[in-house]
mmCIF file of C-alpha atoms in Angstrom:
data_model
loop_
_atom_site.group_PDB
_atom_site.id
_atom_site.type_symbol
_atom_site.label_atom_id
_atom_site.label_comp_id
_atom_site.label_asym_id
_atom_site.label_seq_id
_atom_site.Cartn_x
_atom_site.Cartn_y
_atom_site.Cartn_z
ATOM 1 C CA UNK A 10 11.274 -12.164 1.065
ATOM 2 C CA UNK A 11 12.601 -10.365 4.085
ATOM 3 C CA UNK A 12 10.258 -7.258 5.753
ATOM 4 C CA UNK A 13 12.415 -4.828 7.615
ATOM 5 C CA UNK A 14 9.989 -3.659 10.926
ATOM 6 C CA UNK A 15 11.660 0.175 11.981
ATOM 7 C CA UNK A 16 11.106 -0.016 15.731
ATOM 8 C CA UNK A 17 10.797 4.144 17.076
ATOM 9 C CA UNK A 18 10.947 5.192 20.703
ATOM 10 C CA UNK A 19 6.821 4.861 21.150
ATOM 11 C CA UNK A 20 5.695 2.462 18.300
ATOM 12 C CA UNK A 21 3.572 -0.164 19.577
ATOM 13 C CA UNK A 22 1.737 -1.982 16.334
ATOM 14 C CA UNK A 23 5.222 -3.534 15.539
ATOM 15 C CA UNK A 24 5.303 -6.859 16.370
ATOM 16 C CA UNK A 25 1.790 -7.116 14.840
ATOM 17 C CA UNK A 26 2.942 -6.507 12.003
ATOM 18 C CA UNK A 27 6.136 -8.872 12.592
ATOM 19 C CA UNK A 28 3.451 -11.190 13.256
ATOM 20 C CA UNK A 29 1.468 -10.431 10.210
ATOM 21 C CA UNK A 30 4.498 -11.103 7.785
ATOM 22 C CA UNK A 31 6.250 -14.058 9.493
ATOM 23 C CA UNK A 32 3.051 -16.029 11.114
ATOM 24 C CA UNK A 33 0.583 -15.141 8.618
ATOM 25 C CA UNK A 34 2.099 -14.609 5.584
ATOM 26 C CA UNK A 35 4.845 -17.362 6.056
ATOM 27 C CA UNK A 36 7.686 -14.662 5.144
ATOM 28 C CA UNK A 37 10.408 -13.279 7.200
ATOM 29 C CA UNK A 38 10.621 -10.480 9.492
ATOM 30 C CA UNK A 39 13.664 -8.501 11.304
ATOM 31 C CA UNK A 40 13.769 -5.494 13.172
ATOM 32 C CA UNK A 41 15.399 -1.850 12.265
ATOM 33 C CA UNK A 42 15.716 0.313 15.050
ATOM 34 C CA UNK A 43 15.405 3.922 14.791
ATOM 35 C CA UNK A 44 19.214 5.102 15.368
ATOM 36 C CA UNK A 45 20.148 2.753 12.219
ATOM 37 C CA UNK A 46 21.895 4.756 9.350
ATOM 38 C CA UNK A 47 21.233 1.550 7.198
ATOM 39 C CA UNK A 48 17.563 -0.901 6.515
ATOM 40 C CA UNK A 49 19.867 -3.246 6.137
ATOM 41 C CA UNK A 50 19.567 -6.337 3.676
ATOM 42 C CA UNK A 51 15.268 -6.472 3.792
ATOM 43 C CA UNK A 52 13.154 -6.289 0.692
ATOM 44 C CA UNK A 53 10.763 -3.795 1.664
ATOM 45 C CA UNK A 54 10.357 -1.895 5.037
ATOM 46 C CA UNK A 55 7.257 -1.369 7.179
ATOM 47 C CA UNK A 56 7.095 1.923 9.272
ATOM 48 C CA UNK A 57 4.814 0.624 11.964
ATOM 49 C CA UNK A 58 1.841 2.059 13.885
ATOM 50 C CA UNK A 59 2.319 3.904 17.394
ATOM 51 C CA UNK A 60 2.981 7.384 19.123
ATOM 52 C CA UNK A 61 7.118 7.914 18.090
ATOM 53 C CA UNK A 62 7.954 10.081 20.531
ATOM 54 C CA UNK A 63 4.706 10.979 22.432
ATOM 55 C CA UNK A 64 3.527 12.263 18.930
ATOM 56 C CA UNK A 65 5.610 15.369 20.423
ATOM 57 C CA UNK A 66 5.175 18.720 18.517
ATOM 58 C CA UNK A 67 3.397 17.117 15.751
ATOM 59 C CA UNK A 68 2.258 13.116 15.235
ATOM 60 C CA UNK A 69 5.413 11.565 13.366
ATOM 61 C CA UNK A 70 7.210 14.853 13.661
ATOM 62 C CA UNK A 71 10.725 13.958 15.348
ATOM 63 C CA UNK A 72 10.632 10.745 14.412
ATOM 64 C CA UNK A 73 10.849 11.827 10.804
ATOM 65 C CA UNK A 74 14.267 13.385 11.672
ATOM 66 C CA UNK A 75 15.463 9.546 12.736
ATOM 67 C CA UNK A 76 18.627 8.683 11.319
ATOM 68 C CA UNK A 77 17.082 5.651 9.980
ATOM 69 C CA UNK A 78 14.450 8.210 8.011
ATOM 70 C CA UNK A 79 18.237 8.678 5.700
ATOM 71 C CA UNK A 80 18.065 5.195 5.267
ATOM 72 C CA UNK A 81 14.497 4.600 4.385
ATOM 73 C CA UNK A 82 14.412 7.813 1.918
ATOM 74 C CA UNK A 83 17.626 6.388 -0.119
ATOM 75 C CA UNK A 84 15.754 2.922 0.275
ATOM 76 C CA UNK A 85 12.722 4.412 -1.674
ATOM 77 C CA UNK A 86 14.918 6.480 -3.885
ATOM 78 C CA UNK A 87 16.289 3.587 -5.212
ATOM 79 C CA UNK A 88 12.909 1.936 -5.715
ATOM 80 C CA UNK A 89 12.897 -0.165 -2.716
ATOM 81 C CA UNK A 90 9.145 -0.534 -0.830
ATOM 82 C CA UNK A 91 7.957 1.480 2.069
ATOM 83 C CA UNK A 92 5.053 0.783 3.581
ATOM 84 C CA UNK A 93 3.272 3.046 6.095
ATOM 85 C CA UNK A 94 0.900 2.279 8.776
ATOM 86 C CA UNK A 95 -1.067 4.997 10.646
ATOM 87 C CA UNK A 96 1.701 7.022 12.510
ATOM 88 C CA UNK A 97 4.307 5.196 10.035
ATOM 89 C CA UNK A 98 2.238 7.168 7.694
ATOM 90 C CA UNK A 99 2.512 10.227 9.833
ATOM 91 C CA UNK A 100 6.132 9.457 9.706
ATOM 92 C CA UNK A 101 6.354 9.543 5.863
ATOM 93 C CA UNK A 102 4.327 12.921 5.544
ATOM 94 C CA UNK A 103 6.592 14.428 7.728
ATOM 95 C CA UNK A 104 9.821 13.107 6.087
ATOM 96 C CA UNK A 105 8.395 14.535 2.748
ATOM 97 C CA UNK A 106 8.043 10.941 1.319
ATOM 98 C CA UNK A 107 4.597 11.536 0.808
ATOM 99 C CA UNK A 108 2.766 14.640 0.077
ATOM 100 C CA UNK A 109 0.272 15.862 3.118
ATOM 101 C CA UNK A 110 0.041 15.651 6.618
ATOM 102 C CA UNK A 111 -2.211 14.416 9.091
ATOM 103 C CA UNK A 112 -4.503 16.581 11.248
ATOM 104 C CA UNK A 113 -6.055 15.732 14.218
ATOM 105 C CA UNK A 114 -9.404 14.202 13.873
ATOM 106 C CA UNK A 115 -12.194 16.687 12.662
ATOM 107 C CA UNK A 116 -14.310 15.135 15.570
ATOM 108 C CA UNK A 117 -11.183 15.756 18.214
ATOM 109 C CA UNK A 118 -11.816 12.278 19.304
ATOM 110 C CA UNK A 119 -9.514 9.443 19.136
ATOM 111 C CA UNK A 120 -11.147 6.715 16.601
ATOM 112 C CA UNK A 121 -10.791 3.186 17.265
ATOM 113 C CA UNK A 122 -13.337 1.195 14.532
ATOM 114 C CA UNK A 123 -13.661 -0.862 11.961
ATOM 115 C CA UNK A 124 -13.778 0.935 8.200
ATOM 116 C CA UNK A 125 -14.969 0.048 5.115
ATOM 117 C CA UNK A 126 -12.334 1.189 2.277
ATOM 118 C CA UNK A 127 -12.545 1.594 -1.665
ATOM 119 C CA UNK A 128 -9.011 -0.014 -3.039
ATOM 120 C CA UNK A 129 -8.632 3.123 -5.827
ATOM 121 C CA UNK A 130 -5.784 2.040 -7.017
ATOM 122 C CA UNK A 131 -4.625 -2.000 -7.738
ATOM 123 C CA UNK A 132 -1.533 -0.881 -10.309
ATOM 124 C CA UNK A 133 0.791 -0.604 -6.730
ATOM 125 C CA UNK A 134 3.032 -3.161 -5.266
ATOM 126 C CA UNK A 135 0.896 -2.831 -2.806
ATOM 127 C CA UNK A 136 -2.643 -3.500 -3.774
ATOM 128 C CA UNK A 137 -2.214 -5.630 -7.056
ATOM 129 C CA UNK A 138 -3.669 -9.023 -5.491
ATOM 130 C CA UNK A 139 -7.406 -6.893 -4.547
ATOM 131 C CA UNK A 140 -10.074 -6.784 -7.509
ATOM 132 C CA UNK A 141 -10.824 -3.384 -8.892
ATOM 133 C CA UNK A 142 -12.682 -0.875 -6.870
ATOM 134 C CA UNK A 143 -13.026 -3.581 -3.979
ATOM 135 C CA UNK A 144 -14.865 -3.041 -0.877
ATOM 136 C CA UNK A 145 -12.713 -4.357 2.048
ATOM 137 C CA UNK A 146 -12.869 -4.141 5.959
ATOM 138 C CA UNK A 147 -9.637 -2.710 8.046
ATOM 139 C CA UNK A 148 -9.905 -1.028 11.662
ATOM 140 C CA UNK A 149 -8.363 2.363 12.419
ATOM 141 C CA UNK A 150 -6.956 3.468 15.493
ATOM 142 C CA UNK A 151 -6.100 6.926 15.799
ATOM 143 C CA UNK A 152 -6.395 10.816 17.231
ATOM 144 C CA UNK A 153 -4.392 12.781 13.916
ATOM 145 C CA UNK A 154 -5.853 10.587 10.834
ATOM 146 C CA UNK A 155 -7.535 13.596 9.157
ATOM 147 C CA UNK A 156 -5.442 13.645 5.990
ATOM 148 C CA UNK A 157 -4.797 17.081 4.449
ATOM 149 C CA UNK A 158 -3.536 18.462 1.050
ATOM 150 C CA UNK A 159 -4.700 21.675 -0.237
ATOM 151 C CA UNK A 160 -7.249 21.432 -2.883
ATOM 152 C CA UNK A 161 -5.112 21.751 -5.669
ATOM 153 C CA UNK A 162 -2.754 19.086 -4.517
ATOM 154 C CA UNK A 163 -5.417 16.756 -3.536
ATOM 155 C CA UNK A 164 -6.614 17.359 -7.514
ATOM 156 C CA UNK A 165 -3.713 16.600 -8.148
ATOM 157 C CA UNK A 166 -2.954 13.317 -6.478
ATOM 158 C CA UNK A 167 -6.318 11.872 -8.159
ATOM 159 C CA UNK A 168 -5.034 12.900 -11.337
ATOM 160 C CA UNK A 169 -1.612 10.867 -10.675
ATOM 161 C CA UNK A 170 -3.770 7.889 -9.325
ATOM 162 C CA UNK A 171 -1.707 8.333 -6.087
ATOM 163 C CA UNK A 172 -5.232 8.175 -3.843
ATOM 164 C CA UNK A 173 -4.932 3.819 -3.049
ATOM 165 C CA UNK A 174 -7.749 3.800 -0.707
ATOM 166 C CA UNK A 175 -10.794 6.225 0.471
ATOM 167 C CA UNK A 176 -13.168 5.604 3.232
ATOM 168 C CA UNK A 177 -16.386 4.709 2.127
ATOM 169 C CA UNK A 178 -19.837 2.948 3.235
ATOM 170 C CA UNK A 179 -20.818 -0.358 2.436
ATOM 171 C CA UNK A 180 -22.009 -0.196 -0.603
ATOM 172 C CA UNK A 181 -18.498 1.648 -1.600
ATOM 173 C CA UNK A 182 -20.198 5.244 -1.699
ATOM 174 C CA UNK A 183 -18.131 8.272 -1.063
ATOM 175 C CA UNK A 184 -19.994 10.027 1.646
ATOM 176 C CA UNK A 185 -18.944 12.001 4.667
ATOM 177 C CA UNK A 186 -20.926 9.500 7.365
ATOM 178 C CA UNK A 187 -18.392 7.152 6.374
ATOM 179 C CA UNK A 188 -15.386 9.522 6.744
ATOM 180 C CA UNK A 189 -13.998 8.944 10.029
ATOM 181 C CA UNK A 190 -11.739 11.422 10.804
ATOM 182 C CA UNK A 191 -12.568 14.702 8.404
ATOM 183 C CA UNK A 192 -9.814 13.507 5.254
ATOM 184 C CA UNK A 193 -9.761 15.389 2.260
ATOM 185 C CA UNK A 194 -11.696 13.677 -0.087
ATOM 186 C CA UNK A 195 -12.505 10.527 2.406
ATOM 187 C CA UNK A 196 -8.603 9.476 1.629
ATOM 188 C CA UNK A 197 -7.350 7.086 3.658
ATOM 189 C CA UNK A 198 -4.196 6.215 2.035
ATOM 190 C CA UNK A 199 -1.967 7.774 -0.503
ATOM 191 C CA UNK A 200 1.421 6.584 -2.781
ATOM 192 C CA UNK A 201 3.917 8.398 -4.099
ATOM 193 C CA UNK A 202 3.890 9.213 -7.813
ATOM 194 C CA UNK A 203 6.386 6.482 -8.685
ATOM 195 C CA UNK A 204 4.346 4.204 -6.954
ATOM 196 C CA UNK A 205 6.693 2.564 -4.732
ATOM 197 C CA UNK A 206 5.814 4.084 -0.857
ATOM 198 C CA UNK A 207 2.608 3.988 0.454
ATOM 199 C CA UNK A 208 1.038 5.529 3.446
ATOM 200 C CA UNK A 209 -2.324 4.141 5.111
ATOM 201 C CA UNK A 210 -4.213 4.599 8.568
ATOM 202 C CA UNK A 211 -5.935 1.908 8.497
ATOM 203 C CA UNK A 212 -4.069 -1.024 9.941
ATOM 204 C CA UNK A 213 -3.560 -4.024 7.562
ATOM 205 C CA UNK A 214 -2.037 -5.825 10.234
ATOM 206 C CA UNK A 215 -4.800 -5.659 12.485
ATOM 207 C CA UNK A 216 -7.190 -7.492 9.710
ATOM 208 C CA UNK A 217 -5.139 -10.049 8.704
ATOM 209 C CA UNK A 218 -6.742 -13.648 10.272
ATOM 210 C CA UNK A 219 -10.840 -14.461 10.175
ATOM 211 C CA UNK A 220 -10.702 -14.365 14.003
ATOM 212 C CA UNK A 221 -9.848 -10.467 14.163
ATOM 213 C CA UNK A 222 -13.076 -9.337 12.638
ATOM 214 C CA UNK A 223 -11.097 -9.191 8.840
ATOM 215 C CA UNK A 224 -8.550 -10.865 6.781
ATOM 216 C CA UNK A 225 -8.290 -8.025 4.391
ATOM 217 C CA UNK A 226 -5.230 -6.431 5.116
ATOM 218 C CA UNK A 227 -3.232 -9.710 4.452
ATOM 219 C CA UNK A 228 -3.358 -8.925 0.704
ATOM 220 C CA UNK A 229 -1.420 -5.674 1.205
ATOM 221 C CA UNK A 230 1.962 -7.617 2.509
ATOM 222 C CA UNK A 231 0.729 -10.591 -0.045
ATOM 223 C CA UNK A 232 1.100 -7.776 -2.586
ATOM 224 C CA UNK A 233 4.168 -6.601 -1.537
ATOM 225 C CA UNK A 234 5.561 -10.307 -1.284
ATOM 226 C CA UNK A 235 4.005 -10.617 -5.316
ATOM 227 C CA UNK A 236 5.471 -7.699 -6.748
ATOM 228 C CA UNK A 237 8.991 -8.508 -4.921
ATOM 229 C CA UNK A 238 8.933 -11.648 -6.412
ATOM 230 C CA UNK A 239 8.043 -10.321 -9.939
ATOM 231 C CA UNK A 240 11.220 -8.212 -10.092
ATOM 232 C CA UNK A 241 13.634 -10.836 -9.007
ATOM 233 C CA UNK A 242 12.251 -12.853 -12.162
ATOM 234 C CA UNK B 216 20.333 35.279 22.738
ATOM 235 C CA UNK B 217 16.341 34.381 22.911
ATOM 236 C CA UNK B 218 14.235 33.706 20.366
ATOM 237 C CA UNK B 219 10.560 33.524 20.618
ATOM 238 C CA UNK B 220 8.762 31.223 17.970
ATOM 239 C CA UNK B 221 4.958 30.933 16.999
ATOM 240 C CA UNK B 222 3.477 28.551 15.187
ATOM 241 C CA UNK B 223 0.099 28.645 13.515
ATOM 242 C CA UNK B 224 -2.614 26.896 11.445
ATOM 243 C CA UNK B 225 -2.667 28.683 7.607
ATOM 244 C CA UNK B 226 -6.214 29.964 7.098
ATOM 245 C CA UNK B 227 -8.367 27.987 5.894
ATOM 246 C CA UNK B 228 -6.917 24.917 7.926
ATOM 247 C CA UNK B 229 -9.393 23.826 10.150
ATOM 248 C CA UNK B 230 -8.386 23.681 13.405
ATOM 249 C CA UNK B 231 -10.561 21.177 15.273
ATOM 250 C CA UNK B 232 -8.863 21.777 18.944
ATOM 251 C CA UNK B 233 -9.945 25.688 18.242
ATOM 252 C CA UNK B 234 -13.131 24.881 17.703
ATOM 253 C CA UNK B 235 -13.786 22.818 20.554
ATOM 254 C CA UNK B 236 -12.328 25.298 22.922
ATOM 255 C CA UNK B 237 -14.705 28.024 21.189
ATOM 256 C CA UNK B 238 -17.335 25.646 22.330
ATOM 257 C CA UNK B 239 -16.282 25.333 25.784
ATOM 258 C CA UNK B 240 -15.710 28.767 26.218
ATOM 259 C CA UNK B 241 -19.262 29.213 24.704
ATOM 260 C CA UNK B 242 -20.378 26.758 27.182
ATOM 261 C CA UNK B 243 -18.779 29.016 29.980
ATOM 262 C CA UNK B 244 -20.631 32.051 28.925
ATOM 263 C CA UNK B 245 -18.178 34.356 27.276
ATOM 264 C CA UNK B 246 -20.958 35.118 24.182
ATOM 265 C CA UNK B 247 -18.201 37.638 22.807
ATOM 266 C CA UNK B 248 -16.312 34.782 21.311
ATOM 267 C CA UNK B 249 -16.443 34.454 16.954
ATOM 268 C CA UNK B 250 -13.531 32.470 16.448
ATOM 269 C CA UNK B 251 -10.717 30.468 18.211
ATOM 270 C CA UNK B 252 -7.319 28.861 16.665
ATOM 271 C CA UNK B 253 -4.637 27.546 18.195
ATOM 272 C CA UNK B 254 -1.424 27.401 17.816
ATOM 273 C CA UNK B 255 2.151 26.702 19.294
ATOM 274 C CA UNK B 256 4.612 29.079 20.925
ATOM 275 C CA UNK B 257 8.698 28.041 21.444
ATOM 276 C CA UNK B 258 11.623 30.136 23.605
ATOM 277 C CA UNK B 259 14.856 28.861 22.090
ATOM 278 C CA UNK B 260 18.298 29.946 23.090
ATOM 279 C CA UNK B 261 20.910 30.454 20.741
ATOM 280 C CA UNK B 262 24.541 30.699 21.843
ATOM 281 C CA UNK B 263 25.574 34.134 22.329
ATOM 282 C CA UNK B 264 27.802 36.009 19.405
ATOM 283 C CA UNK B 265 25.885 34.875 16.512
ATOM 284 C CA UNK B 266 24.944 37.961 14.179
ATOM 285 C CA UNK B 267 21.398 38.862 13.972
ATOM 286 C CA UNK B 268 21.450 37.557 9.849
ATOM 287 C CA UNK B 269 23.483 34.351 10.779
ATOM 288 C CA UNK B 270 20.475 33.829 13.611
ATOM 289 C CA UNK B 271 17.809 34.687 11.335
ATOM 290 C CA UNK B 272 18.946 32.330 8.431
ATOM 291 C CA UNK B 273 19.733 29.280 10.752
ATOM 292 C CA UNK B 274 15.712 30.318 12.542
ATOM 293 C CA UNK B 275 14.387 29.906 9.123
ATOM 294 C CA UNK B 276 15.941 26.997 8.350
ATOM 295 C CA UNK B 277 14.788 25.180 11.965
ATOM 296 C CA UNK B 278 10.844 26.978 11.180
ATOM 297 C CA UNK B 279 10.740 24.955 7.987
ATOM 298 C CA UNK B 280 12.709 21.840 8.968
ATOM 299 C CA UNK B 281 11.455 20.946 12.497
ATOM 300 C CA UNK B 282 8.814 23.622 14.264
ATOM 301 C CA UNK B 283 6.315 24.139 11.421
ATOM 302 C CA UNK B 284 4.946 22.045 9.031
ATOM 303 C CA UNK B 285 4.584 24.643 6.041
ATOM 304 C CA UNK B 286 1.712 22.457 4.147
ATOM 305 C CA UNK B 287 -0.114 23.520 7.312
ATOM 306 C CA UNK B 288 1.169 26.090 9.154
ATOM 307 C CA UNK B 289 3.259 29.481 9.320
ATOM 308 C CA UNK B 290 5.567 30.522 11.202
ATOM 309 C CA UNK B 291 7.067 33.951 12.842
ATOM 310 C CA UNK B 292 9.820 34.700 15.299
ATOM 311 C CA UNK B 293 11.226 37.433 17.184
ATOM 312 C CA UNK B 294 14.827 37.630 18.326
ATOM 313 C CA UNK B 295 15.608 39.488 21.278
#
């Protein structure tokens, strides 16, 4: 099971998640960088948290226009994973992997917290190993999380069951105290409709041992490790 | 040959940075102000001998691709 890590000009939450995959999760872990036109020989690839390029003209913006973005889109097209965390999921929006984009916080203030999260969705590669409708703990970190779709489209996306997690409180309520960041619909991460890339803002990496307040987020790259497994069978 | 680009929130966007200079500007005293949004402005050269259509077509092209996001905002741009 071998992660692919793209490495931008600016992201900084990448050799957490190397961390994450090879120390914690026992698998292995290499590095794409951003000029790439290939991902290489990996089983999945993780778009990792940062500020590509000074989150110039818009967060994820001209990183999206990467030559390794080629790489990762034909990676998805042919069903490979994609993960995306915070401005990896900024990344994806603006590459048109995933539908939306991400505003800048409704309170204009940069968020750095823990978050309670509703796991909406456990038929992904990337969620099968949580319980349905668990209530798990992951921290955020970021100025643009405030996901937007119009209405329609957010509709939409329920409908498809492409909303995987929504910020909630603890008692796994819907409510706007516990929306961080002004999301449509408290949504905190979304998939594609085939299921098989997935963008978050909160950081799974950052909740993956007791000792960091969480170990919630391990079961995403668990997951991913699972359902990778699965197919080879 | 110049081309001057703006870029703007759709209505109904909200536009969080607007609003907060609104407030400030509020906070200065100016009581005539109902509404602020904000938005992004570009000069880009193109080289020279391109016909107006071939400019306008490849401006379109770089609105939708690169300077706007169209799920969010809209673009306009004058050539001069």
């Amino acid at each position: 099971m071998k992660f692919g890590i793209v490495v931008f000009p600016g992201s900084n939450c990448d050799r957490d998640c190397h961390y994450a995959v090879q120390e914690v999760l026992g698998g292995e872990a290499s590095w794409i960088w951003h000029g790439e036109r290939s991902v290489g020989a990996v089983d999945a690839v993780i778009l990792p948290g940062g500020f590509s390029y000074g989150d110039y003209l818009r967060a994820g913006a001209i990183a999206s226009s990467s030559p390794v973005m080629d790489a990762v889109a034909s990676f998805a097209e042919r069903g490979g994973i994609v993960i995306g965390i915070c401005n990896g999921f900024q990344i994806l929006c603006e590459a048109g992997l995933l539908p939306g984009v991400l505003l800048p916080n409704n309170s204009v203030q940069f968020r750095c917290e823990q978050t309670t999260l509703l796991v909406t969705n456990i038929n992904t590669p990337f969620t099968e190993l949580y319980y349905r409708e668990e209530v798990i703990r992951m921290p955020i970190a970021h100025g643009m999380g405030n996901y937007f779709v119009p209405e329609e489209a957010a509709n939409q996306l329920e409908e498809k069951h492409q909303v995987v997690f929504r910020y909630v409180n603890e008692k796994g309520e819907t409510t706007p105290e516990s929306n961080p960041n002004g999301s449509v619909q408290n949504i905190a991460g979304v998939c594609n409709e085939r299921g098989n890339v997935l963008g978050l803002m909160p950081h799974p990496e950052r909740a993956c041992e007791e000792w960091m307040g969480s170990d919630d987020g391990l079961r995403i790259f668990a997951s991913m490790s699972r359902a990778l497994g699965s197919r080879r069978k | 040959m110049r081309v001057k680009i703006h870029v703007t929130l759709k209505e109904g966007v909200l536009d969080p940075q607007g609003k907060a200079i609104q407030k400030s500007l509020g906070a200065l005293g100016f009581k005539s102000v109902s509404d602020v949004r904000m938005g992004k402005y570009f000069e880009v050269e193109l080289r020279e001998g391109l016909s107006k259509a071939e400019a306008e077509k490849e401006l379109v092209e770089m609105c939708e691709k690169l300077f706007a996001n169209v799920t969010i905002e809209q673009y306009s741009f004058a050539i001069e």
